[in-house]
mmCIF file of C-alpha atoms in Angstrom:
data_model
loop_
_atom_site.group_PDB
_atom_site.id
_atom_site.type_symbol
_atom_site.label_atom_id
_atom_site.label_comp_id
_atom_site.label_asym_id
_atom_site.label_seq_id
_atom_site.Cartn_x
_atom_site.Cartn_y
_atom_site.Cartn_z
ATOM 1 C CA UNK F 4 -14.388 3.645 13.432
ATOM 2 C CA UNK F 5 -11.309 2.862 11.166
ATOM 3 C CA UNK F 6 -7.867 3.401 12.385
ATOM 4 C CA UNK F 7 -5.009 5.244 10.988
ATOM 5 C CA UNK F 8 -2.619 1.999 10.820
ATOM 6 C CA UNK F 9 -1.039 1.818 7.498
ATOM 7 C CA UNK F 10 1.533 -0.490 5.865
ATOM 8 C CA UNK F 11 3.752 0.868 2.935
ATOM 9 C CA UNK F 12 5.420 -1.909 1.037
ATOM 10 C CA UNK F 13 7.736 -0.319 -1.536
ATOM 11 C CA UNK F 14 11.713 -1.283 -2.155
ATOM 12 C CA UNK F 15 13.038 2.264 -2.290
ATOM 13 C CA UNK F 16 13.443 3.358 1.323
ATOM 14 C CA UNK F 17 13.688 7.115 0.300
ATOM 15 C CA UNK F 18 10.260 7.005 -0.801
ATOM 16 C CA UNK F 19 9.299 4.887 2.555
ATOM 17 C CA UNK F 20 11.423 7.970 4.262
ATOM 18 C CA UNK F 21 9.630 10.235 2.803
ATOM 19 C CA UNK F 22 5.929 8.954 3.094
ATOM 20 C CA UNK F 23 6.551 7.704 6.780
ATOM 21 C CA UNK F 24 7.643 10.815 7.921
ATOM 22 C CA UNK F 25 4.873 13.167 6.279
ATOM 23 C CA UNK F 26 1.786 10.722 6.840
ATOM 24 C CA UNK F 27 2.738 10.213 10.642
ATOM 25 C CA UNK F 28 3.226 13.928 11.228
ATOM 26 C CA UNK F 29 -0.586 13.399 9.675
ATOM 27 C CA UNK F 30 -2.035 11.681 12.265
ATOM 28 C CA UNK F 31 -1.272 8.546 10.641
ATOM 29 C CA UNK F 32 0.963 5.311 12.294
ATOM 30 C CA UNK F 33 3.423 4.163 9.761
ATOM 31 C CA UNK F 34 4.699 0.380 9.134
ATOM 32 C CA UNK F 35 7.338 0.046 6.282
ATOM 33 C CA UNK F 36 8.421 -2.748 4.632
ATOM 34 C CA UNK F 37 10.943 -2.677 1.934
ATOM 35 C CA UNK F 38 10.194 -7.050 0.433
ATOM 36 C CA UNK F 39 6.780 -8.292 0.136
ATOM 37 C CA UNK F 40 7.723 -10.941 2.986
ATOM 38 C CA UNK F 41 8.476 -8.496 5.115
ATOM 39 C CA UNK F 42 5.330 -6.502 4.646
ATOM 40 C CA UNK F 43 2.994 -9.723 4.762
ATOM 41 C CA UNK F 44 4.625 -10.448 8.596
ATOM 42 C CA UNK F 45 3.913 -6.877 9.393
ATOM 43 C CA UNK F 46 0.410 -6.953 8.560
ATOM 44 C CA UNK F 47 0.010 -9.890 10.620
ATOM 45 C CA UNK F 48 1.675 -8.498 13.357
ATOM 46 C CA UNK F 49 -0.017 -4.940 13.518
ATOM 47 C CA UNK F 50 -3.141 -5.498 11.641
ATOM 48 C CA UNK F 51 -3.255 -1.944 9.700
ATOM 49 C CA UNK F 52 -6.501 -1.303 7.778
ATOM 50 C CA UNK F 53 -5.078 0.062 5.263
ATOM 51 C CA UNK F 54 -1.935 -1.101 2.825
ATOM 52 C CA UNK F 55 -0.137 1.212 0.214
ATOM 53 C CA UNK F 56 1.526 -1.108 -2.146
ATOM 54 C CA UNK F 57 4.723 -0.738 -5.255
ATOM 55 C CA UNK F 58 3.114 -3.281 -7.514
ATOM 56 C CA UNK F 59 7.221 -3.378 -9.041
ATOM 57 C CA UNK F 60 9.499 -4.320 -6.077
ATOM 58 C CA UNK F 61 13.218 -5.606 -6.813
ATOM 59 C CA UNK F 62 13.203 -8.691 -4.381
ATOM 60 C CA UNK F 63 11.338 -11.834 -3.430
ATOM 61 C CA UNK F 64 7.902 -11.840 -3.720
ATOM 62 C CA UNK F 65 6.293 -8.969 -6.407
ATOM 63 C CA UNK F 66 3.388 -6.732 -5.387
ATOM 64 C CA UNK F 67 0.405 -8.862 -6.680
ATOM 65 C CA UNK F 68 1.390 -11.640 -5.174
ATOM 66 C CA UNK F 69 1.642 -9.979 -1.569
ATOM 67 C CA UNK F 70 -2.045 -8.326 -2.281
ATOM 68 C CA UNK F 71 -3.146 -11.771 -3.048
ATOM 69 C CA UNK F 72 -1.770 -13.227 0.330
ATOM 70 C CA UNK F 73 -2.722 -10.087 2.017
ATOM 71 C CA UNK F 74 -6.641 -10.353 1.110
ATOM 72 C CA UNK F 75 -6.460 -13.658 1.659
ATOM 73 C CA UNK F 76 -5.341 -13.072 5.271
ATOM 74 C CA UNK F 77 -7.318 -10.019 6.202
ATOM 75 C CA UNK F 78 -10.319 -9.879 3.470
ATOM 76 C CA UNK F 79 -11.530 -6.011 4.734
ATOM 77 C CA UNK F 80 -8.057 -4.754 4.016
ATOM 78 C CA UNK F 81 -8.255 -1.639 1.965
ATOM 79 C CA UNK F 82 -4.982 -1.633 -0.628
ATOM 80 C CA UNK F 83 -4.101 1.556 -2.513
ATOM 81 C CA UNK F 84 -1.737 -0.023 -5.649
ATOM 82 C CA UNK F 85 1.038 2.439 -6.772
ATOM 83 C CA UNK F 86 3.301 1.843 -9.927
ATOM 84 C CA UNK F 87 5.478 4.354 -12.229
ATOM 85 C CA UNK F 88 4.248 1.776 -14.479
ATOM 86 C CA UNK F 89 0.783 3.744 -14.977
ATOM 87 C CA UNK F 90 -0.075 2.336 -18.744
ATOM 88 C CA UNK F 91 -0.453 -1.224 -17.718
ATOM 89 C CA UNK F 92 -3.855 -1.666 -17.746
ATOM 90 C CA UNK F 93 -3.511 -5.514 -18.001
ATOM 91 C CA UNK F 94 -1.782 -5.377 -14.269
ATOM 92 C CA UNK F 95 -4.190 -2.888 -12.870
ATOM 93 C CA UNK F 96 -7.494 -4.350 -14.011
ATOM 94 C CA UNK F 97 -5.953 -7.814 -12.227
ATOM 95 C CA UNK F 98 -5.041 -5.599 -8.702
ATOM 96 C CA UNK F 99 -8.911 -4.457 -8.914
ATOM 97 C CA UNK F 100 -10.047 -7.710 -9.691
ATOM 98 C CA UNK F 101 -8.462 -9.149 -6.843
ATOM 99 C CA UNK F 102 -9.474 -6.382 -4.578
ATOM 100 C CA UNK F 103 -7.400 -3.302 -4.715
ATOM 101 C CA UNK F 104 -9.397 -0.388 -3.907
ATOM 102 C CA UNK F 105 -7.416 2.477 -4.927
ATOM 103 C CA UNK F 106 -4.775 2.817 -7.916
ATOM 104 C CA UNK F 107 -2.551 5.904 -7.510
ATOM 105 C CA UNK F 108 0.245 6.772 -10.144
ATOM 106 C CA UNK F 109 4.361 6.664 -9.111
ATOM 107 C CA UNK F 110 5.328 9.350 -8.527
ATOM 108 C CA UNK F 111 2.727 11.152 -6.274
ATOM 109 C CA UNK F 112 2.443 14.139 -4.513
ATOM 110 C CA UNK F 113 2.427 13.837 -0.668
ATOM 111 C CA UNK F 114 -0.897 16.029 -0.388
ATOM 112 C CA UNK F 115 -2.653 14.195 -2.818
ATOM 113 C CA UNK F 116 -1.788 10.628 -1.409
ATOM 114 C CA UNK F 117 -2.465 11.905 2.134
ATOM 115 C CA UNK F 118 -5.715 12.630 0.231
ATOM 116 C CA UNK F 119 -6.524 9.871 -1.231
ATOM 117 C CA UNK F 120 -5.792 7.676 1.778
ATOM 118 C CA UNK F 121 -8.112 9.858 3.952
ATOM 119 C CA UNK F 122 -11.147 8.667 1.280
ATOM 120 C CA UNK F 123 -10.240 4.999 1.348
ATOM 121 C CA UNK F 124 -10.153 4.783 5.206
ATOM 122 C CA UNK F 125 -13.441 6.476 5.675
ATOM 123 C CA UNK F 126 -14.781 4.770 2.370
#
């Protein structure tokens, strides 16, 4: 049965604010991480199935590179890629290619991600 760990990676905290606080009321339990380092040492500290990931973030590492490293650690992890950056089809065909499951649009309603997140666990 898969759990309801998730890991949001994404540099703006309001949107980590915001998603943490409406997916846990959700039955989910919420890891943030605002830098791709960050994220990578919380996935190997709480070992979430699932991973929603900013493709665009500010500092350090970018968000291909940390779903690289994070498939290549944990090969079942199920990552939902996010971007406001929707019309770069170059960058998404290369996150699904590498083994994204799931490519959601920036912004996004909370519903719909709750959603969306509910099909990739059980899928």
């Amino acid at each position: 049965m898969p759990n309801n760990k998730l890991l949001i990676v994404d540099d703006e905290e309001f949107i980590l604010s915001q998603f943490k606080s409406y997916l846990e009321r959700k039955g989910y339990l919420v890891f943030t991480a605002t830098k791709g380092e960050e994220g990578l040492n919380l996935l190997k500290q709480n070992n979430p199935d699932l991973m929603l990931l900013d493709l665009h973030l500010k500092e350090g590492i970018q968000g291909i590179d940390v779903l690289k490293q994070s498939l290549e650690f944990k090969p079942d992890l199920k990552v939902a890629i996010y971007s406001g950056f929707g019309n770069d089809n170059e960058t998404i065909d290369s996150c699904l290619k590498l083994g994204a499951k799931l490519v959601l649009p920036k912004p996004i309603n909370l519903k719909t991600l709750k959603e969306e997140l509910d099909k990739l666990r059980e899928g």
